[in-house]
Coordinates of C-alpha atoms in Angstrom, one line a residue:
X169 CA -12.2 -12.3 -10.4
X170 CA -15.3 -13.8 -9.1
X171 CA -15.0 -15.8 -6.3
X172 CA -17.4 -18.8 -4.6
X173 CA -19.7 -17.8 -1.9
X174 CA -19.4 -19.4 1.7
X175 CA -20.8 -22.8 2.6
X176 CA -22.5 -21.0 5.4
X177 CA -24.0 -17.5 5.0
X178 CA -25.9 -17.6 8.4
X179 CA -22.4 -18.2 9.9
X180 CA -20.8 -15.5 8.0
X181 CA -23.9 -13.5 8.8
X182 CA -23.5 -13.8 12.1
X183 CA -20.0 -13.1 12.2
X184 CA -20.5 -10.2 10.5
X185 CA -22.8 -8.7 13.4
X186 CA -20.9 -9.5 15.8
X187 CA -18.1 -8.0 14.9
X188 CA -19.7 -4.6 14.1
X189 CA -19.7 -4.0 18.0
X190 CA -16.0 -4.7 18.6
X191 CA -13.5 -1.6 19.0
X192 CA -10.1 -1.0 19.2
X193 CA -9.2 -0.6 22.9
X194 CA -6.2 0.2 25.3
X195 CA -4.5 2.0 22.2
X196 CA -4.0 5.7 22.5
X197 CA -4.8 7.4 19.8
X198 CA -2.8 10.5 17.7
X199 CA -4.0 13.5 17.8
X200 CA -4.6 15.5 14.6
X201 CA -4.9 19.2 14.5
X202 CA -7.2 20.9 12.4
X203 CA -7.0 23.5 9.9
X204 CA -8.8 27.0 10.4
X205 CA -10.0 29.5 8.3
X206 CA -10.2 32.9 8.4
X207 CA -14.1 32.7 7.6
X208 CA -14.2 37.0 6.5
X209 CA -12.9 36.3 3.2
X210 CA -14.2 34.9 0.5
X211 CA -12.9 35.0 -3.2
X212 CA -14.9 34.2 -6.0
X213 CA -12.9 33.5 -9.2
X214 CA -15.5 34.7 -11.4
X215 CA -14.7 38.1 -9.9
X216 CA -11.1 37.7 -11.5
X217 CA -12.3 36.7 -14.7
X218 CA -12.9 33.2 -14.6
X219 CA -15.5 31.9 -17.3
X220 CA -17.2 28.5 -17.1
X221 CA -17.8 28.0 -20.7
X222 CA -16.1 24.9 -21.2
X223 CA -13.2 26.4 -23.7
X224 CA -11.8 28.9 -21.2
X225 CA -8.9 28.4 -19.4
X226 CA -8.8 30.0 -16.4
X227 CA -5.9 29.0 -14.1
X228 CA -4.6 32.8 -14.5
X229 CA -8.2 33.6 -12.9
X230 CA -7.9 31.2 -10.0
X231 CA -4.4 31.7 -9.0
X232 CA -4.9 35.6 -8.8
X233 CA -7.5 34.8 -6.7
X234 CA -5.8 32.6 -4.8
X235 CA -3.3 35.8 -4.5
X236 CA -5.7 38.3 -3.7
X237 CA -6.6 35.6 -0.9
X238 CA -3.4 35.3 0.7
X239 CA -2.7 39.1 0.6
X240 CA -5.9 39.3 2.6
X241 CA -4.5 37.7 5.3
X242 CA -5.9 34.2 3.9
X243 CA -10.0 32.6 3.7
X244 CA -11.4 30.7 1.1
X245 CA -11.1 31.1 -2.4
X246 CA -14.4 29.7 -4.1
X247 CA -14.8 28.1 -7.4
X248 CA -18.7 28.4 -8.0
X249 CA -21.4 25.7 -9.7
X250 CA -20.3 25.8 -13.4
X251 CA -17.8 23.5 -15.6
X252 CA -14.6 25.5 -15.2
X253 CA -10.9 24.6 -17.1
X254 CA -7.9 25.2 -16.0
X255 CA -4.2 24.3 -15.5
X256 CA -1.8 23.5 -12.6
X257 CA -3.1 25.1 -9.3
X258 CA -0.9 25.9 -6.8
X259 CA -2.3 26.6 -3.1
X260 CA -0.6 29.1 -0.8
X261 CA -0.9 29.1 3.4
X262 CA -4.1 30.1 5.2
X263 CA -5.9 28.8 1.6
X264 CA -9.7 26.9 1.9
X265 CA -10.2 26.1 -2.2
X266 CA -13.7 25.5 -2.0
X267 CA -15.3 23.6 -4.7
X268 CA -19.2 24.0 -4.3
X269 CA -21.6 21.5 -5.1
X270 CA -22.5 21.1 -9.3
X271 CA -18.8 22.6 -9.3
X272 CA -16.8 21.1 -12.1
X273 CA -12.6 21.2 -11.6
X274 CA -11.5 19.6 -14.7
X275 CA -7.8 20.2 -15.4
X276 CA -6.8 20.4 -18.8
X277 CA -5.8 18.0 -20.8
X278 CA -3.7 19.9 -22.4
X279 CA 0.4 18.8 -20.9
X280 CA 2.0 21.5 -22.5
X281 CA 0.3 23.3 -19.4
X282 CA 2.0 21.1 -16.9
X283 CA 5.5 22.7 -17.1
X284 CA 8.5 19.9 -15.8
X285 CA 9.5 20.2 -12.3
X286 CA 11.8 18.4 -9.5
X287 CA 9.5 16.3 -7.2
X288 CA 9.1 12.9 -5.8
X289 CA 8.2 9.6 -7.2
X290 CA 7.8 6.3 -6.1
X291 CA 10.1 7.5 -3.5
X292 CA 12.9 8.6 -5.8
X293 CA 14.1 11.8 -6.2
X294 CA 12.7 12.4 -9.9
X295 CA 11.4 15.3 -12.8
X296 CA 8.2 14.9 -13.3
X297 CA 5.3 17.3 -15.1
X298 CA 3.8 19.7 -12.1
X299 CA 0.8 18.2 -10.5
X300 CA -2.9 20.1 -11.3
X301 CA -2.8 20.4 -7.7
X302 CA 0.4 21.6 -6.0
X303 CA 1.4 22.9 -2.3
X304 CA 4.9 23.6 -0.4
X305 CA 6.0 24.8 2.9
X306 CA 2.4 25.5 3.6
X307 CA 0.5 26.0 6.3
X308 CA -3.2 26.0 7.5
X309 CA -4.4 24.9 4.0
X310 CA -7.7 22.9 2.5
X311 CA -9.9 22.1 -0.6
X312 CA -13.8 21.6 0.6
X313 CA -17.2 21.1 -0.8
X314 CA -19.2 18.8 -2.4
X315 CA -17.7 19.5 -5.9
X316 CA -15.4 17.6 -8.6
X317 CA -12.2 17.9 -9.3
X318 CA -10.8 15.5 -12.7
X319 CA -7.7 15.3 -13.0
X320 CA -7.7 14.5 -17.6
X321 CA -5.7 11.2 -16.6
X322 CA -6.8 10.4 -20.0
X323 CA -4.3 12.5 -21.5
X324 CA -1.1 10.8 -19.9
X325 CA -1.8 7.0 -18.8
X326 CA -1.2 4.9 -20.9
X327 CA -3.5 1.5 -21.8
X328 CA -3.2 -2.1 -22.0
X329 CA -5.0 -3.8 -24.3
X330 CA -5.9 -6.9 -22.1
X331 CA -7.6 -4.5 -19.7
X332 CA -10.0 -3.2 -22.4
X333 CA -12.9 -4.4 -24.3
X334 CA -12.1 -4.8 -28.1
X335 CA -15.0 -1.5 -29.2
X336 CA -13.1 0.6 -26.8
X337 CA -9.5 -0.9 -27.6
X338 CA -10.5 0.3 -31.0
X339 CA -11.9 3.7 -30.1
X340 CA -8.1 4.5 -28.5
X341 CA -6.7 3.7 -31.5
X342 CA -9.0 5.5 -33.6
X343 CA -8.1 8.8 -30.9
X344 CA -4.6 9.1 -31.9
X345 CA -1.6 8.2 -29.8
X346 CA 0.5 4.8 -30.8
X347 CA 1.1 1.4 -29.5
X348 CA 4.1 -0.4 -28.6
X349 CA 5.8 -3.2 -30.8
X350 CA 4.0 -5.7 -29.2
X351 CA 0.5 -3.8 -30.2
X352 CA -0.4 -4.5 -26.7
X353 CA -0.1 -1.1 -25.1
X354 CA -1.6 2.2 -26.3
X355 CA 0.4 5.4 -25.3
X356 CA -0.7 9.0 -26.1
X357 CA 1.8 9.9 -27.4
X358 CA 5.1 9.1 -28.8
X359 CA 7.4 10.7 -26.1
X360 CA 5.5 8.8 -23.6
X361 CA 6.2 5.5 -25.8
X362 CA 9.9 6.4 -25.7
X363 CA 9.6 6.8 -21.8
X364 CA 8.4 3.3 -21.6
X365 CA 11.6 1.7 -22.9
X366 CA 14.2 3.4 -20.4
X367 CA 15.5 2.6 -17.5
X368 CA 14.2 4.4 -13.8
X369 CA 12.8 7.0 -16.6
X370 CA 12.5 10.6 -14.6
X371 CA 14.8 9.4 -11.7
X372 CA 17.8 12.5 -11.1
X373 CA 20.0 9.6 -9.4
X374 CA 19.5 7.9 -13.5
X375 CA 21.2 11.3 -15.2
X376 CA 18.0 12.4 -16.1
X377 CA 17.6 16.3 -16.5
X378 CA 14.7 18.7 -17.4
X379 CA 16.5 18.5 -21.2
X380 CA 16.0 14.7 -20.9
X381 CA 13.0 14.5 -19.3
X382 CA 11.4 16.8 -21.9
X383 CA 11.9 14.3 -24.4
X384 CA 9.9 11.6 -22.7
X385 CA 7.1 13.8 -20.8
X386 CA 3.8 12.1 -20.9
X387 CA 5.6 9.5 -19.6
X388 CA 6.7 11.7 -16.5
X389 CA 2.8 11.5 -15.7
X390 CA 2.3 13.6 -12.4
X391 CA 0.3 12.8 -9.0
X392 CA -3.2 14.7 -9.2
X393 CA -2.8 16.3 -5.8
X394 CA 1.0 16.9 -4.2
X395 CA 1.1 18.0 -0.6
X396 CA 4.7 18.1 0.1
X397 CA 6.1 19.7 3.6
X398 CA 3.2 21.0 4.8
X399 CA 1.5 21.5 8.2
X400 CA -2.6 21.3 9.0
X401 CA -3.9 20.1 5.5
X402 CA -8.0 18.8 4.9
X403 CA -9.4 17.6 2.0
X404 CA -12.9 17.3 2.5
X405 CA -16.3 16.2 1.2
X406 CA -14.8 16.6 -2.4
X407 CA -14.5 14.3 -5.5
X408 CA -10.8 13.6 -6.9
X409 CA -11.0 11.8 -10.2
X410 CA -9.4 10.5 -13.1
X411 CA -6.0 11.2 -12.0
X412 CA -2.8 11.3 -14.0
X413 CA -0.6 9.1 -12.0
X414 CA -1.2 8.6 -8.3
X415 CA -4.2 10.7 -7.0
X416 CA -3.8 12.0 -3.6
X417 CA -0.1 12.4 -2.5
X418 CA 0.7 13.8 0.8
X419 CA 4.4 13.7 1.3
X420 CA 6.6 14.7 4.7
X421 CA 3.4 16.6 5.7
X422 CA 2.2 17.0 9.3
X423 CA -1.7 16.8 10.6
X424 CA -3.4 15.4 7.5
X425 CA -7.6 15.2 7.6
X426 CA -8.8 13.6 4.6
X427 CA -12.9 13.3 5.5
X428 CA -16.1 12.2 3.6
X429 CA -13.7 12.2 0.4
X430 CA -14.7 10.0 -2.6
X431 CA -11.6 8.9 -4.7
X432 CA -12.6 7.6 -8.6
X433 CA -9.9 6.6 -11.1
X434 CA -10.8 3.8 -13.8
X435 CA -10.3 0.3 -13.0
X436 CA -7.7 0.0 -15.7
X437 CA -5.6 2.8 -14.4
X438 CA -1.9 2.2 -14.2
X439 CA -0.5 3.7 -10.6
X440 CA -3.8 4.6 -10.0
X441 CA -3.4 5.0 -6.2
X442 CA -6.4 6.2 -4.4
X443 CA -4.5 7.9 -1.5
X444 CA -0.6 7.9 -1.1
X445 CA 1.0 8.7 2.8
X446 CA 4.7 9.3 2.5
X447 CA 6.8 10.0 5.3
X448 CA 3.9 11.9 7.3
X449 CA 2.9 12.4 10.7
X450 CA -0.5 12.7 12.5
X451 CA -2.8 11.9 9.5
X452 CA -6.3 11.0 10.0
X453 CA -8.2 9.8 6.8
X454 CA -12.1 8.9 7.4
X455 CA -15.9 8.5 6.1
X456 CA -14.4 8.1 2.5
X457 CA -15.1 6.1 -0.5
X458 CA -12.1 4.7 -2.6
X459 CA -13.1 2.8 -6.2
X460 CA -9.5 3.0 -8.4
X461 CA -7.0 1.2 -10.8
X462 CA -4.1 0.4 -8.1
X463 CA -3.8 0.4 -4.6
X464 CA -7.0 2.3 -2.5
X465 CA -5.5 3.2 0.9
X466 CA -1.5 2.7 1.2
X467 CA 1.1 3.9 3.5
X468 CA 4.7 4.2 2.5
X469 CA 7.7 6.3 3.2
X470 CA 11.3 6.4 0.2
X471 CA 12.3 3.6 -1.3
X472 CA 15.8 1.9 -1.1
X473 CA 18.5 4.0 0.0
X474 CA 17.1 7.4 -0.7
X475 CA 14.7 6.3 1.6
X476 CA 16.4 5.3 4.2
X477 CA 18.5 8.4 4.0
X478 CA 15.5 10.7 3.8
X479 CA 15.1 8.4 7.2
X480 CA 11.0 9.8 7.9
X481 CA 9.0 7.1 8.7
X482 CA 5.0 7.2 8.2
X483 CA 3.5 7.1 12.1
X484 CA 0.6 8.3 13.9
X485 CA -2.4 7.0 11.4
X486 CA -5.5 6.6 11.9
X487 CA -7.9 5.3 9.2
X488 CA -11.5 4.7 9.7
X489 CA -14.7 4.2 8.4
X490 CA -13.5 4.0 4.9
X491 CA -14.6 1.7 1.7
X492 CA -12.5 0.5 -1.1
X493 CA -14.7 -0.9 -4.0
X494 CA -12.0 -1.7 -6.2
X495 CA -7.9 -1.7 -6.3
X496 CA -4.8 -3.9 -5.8
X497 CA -5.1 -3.8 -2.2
X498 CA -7.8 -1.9 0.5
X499 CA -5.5 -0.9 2.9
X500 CA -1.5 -1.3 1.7
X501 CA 1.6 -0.7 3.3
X502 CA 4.4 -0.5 0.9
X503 CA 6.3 -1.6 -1.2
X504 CA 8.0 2.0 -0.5
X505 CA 8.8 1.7 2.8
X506 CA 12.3 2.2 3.0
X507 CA 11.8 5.2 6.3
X508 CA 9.4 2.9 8.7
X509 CA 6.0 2.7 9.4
X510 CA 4.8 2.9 12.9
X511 CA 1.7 3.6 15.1
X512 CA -1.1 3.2 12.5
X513 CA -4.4 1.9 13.5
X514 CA -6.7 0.4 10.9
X515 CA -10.4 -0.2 12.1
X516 CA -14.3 -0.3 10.6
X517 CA -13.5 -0.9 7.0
X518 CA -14.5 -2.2 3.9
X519 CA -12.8 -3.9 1.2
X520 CA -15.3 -4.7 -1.7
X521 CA -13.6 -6.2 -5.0
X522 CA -10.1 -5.6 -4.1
X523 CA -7.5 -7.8 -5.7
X524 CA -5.8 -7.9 -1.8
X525 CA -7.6 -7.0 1.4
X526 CA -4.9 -6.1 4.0
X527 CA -1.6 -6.2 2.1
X528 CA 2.1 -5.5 3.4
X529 CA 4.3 -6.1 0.6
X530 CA 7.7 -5.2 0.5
X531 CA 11.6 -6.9 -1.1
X532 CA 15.3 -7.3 -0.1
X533 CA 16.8 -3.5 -0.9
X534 CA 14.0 -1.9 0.4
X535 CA 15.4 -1.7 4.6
X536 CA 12.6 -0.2 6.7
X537 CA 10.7 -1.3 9.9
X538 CA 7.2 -1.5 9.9
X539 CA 5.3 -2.4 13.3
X540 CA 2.9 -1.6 16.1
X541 CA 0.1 -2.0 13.4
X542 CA -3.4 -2.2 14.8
X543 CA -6.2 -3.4 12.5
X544 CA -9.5 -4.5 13.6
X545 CA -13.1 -4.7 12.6
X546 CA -12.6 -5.0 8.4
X547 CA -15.2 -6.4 6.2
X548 CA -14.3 -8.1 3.0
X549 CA -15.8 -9.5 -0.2
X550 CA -15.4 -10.6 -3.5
X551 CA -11.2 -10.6 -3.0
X552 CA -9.1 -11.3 -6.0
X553 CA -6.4 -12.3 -3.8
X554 CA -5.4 -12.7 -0.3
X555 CA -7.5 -11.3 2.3
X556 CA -4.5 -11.0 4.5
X557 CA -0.9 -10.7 2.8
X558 CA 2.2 -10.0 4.1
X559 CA 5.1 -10.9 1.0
X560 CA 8.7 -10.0 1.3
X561 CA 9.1 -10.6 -2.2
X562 CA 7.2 -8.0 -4.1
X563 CA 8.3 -7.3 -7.7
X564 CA 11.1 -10.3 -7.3
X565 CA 10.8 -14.0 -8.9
X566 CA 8.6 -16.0 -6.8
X567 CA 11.1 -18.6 -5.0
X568 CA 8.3 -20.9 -4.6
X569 CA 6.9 -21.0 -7.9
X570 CA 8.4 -23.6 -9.0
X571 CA 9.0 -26.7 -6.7
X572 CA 9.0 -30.6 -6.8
X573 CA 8.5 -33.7 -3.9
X574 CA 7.0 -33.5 -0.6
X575 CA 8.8 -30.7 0.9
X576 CA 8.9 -27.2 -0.8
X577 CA 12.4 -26.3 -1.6
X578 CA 14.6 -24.2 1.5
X579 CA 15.0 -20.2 0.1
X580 CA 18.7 -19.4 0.5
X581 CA 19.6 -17.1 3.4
X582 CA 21.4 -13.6 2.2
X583 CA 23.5 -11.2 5.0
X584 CA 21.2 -9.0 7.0
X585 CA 21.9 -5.4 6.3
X586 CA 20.5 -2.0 6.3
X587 CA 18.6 -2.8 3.4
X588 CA 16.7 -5.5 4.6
X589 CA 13.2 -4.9 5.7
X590 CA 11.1 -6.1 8.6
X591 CA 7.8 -6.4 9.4
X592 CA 6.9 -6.9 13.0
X593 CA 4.3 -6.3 15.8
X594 CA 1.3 -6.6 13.4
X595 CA -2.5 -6.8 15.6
X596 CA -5.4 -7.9 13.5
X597 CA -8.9 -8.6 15.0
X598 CA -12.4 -9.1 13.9
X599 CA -12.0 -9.6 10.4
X600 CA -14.8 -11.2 7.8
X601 CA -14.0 -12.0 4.4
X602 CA -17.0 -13.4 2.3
X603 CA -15.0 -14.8 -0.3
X604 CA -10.9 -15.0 -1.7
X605 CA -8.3 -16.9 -3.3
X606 CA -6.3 -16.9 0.0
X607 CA -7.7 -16.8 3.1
X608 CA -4.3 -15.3 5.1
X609 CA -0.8 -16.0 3.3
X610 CA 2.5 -15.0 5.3
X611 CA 5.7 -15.0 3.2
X612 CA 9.3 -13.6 4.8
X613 CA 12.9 -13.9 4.6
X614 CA 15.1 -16.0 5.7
X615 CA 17.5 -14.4 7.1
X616 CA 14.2 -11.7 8.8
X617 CA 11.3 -13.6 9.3
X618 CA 8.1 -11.7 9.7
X619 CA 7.7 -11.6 13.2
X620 CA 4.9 -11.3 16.1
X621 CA 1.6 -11.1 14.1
X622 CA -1.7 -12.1 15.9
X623 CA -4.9 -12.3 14.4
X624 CA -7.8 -13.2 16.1
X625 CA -11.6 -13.7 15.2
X626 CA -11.0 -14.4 11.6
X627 CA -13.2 -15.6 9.5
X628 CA -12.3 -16.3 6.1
X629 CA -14.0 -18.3 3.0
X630 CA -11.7 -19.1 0.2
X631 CA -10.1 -20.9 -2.0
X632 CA -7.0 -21.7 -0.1
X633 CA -6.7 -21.8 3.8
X634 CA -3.9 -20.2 5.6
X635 CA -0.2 -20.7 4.2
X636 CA 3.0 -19.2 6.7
X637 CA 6.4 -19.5 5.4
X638 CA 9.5 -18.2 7.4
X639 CA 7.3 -16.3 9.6
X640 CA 7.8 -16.3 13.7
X641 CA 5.3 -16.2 16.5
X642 CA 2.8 -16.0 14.4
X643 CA -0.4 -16.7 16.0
X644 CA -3.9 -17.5 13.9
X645 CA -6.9 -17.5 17.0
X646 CA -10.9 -18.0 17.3
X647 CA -10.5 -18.4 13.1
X648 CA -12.9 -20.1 10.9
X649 CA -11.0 -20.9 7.8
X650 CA -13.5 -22.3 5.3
X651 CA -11.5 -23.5 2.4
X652 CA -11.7 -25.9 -0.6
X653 CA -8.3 -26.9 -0.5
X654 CA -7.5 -30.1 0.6
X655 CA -5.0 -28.8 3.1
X656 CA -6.5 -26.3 5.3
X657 CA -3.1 -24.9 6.7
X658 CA 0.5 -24.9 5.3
X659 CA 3.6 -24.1 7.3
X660 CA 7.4 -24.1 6.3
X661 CA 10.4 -23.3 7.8
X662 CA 8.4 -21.3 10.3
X663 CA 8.7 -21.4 14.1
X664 CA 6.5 -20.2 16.8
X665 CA 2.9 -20.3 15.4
X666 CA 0.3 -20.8 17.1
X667 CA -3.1 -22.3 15.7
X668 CA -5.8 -21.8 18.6
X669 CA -9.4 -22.6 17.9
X670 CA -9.4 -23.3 13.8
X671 CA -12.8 -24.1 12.7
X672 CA -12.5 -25.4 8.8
X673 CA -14.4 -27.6 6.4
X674 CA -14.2 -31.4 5.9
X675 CA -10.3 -31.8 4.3
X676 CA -7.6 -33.9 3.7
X677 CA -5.4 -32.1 6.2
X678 CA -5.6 -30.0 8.3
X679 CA -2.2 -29.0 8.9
X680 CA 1.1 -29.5 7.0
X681 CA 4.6 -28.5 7.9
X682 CA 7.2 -28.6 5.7
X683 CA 11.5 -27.3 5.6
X684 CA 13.9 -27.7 8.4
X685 CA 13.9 -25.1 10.4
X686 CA 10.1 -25.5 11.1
X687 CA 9.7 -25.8 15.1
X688 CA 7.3 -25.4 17.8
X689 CA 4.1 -25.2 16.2
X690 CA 1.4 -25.5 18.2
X691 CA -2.1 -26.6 17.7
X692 CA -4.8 -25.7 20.1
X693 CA -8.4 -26.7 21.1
X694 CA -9.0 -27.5 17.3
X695 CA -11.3 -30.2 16.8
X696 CA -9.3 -33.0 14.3
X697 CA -12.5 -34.5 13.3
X698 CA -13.7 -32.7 10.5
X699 CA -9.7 -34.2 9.3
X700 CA -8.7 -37.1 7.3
X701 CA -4.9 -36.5 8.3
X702 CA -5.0 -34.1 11.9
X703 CA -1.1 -33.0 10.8
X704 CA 1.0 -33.8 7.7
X705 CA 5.2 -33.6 8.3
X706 CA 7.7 -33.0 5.8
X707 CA 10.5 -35.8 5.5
X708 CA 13.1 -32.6 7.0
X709 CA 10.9 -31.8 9.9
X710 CA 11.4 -32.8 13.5
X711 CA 9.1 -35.2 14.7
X712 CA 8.3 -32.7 18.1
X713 CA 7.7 -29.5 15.5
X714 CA 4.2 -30.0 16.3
X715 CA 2.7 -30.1 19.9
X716 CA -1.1 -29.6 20.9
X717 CA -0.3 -27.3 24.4

């Protein structure tokens, strides 16, 4: 959605270069090592019979290539300028796949090439079609160049009607496939319809087997690229496009470089994911370009209790220099996140036409701890959403969308468990966002409040201001929250935030706090002025909730 542009652009201007000097110090960084290869072999899959003529498959050519490669004692396997077909690839150890520049990948769309195989989705143990790009247990492997690799996503996603114009609505119908009763959603074909009407379809822990999955398999659509248990992977300077499901999945995989990578799926794309981190260690992705149907740049690690048996969290990240153009959310962690997140350090991005800017999202089941997150120097515009969201009640009814009177209604505690999540120790600095919905919104449990998150030098025009519910020590500092709500801030049944030097528009209010259990809010060297009402308490709050030192 389009979104209003600030009151003042020479402030936002300003902002903007100031913050383009400001680092992230006194961490200390992972390192990530680096894959080599043996540079004195070369294998060119035209010399295994290979044929770019654009009706040729040649995924027998490429993986005895990739063969003679290995036997070799490993080096790069080359796929030359020329439009070349093929099927699933798998990569052995001590593989470069390089992809050279006017090099066309395209996998076919063809799924009776994709043969059924056990794997991994959404966390979940699951059978799923084999991914056009595939490694396991490998070591020392790559895929470089300046070339293109399209996954035919086409061929397995299916289509909403609301997401399309009418003339290509119509084209999709005219293309085959069939729609659903509703005659809302176009599927290619009719197993992948079928797949669309069962429960956790794919998922082993569901009964599903290879006979049962087979009768539902474009629905079983597979990540483009599936890294699984491997050590010293890059993907570098390459185009991944047009992907299936997810596009670029590393799972329990060890020193990741993804550099100068541009990531395309249409906007419409169902689990369009640009880039997927599951369970990994030592993972640096940088320099790369993300413009895709679901979330750009997301971190996760098993959902539920799978995950948190698997028990691997996602730690030691560093992404930098990146740019999402479009997607659910620039950089994401969860809602997967059932193993932990730790260590991760977020800095000199940009988030252009994403429906969220930094999101954690996440829901009672899910267990997990995610914390020491370090996120600093982000540019935003154009944001659908939030700019800043953390929401403990992904995928669940909203508690709060429905309420009556002065105070929102109380959420009801549940028992803290193993399968309750938390979100904690969360650093964000230097952060413009030229336009949003939500400027920063803050939603936890009851029973686990999201805890310990400090932002600082924020500046935000949106919509709405800044709205904290059951979050604790939560501090908000040096923030200009330009807003054209009529209350600037919104608290409830929070305690421990901290609002230090809030710059905001003229308003009604500038801070409201609302539920019981809100105390010790504090509001700091914030001019009232530009107020009608300085603070706003709910008929169950204390009248010493709020304090100005």
């Amino acid at each position: 959605m389009l979104v209003k542009r600030p009151h003042s652009l020479v402030l936002f201007t300003f902002a903007l270069l100031l913050i383009a000097s400001l680092t992230c110090e006194g961490q200390q960084l992972p390192e990530i090592q680096q894959v080599s290869v043996n540079k004195a072999n070369t294998f060119n899959i035209k010399d295994f019979g290979a044929k770019a003529d654009g009706h040729t498959v040649n995924t027998k050519a490429i993986q005895d290539a990739i063969a003679a490669c290995t036997k070799a004692g490993g080096g790069t396997v080359l796929v030359p300028k020329g439009f070349w077909i093929t099927g699933p690839i798998k990569l052995n150890s001590n593989i470069n796949l390089h992809i050279s520049e006017g090099a066309v990948l395209q996998f076919s769309s063809n799924t009776d090439h994709y043969p059924l195989v056990k794997t991994n989705w959404e966390g979940l143990d699951a059978i799923r079609a084999h991914s056009p790009i595939y490694a396991v247990d490998a070591e020392n492997i790559s895929i470089t160049g300046k070339g293109i690799l399209d996954g035919a996503g086409q061929a397995w996603r299916p289509v909403k009607k609301n997401k399309v114009t009418p003339p290509e609505w119509s084209q999709l119908i005219k293309s085959g496939g069939v729609t659903n009763e509703q005659k809302d959603t176009w599927y290619p074909t009719e197993r992948a319809l079928k797949g669309s009407t069962m429960k956790r379809p794919g998922v082993i822990a569901e009964g599903f087997d290879f006979e049962k999955a087979e009768s539902i398999k474009e629905f079983l659509r597979p990540n483009m690229v599936s890294i699984i248990n491997c050590k010293r992977v890059l993907l570098e300077g390459v185009t991944f496009q047009n992907s299936p499901a997810w596009c670029l999945h590393p799972l329990l995989t060890q020193h990741l470089t993804i550099r100068n990578v541009t990531v395309r799926n249409p906007w419409n794309a169902q689990n369009g994911d640009g880039v997927d981190v599951e369970s990994c260690r030592y993972v640096l992705i940088e320099n790369s370009m993300f413009d895709v149907g679901d979330d750009g740049i997301c971190i996760k690690s098993g959902r539920d209790e799978e995950g948190r048996k698997r028990g691997v969290p996602t730690e030691d990240v560093i992404v930098r220099n990146c740019t999402v153009f479009h997607g659910h959310g620039g950089f994401v962690v969860g809602s997967e996140m059932s193993g932990g997140a730790r260590n991760i350090f977020v800095s000199d991005c940009n988030f252009l036409g994403t429906d969220i800017g930094i999101r954690f999202k996440t829901t009672r089941g899910r267990g997990g701890i995610v914390e020491k997150i370090y996120i600093n120097n982000i540019n935003m515009n154009n944001i659908g959403g939030a700019a800043i969201l953390f929401d403990m009640y992904y995928m669940a009814k909203d508690p709060l969308a429905v309420f009556s009177g002065e105070d929102k209604p109380s959420i009801a505690f549940e028992p803290v468990s193993e399968a309750t999540p938390q979100f904690k120790d969360v650093f964000i600095k230097d952060v413009v966002c030229n336009g949003a919905e939500t400027g920063i919104f803050v939603r936890g449990l009851p029973e686990m409040n999201i805890k310990n998150i400090q932002m600082e030098n924020i500046f935000i025009q949106s919509q709405k201001g800044f709205e904290c519910i059951e979050g604790s020590d939560i501090s908000l500092k040096n923030a200009i929250l330009y807003c054209d709500d009529k209350t600037v801030v919104n608290v409830q049944d929070s305690k421990g935030v901290v609002l230090d030097n809030i710059q905001y528009k003229p308003s009604d209010v500038l801070l409201k706090v609302t539920g019981s259990r809100s105390a010790n809010i504090r509001l700091l060297n914030t001019d009232a002025k530009q107020a009608t009402k300085e603070v706003v308490l709910g008929t169950n709050v204390q009248a010493n909730a709020v304090s100005k030192k």
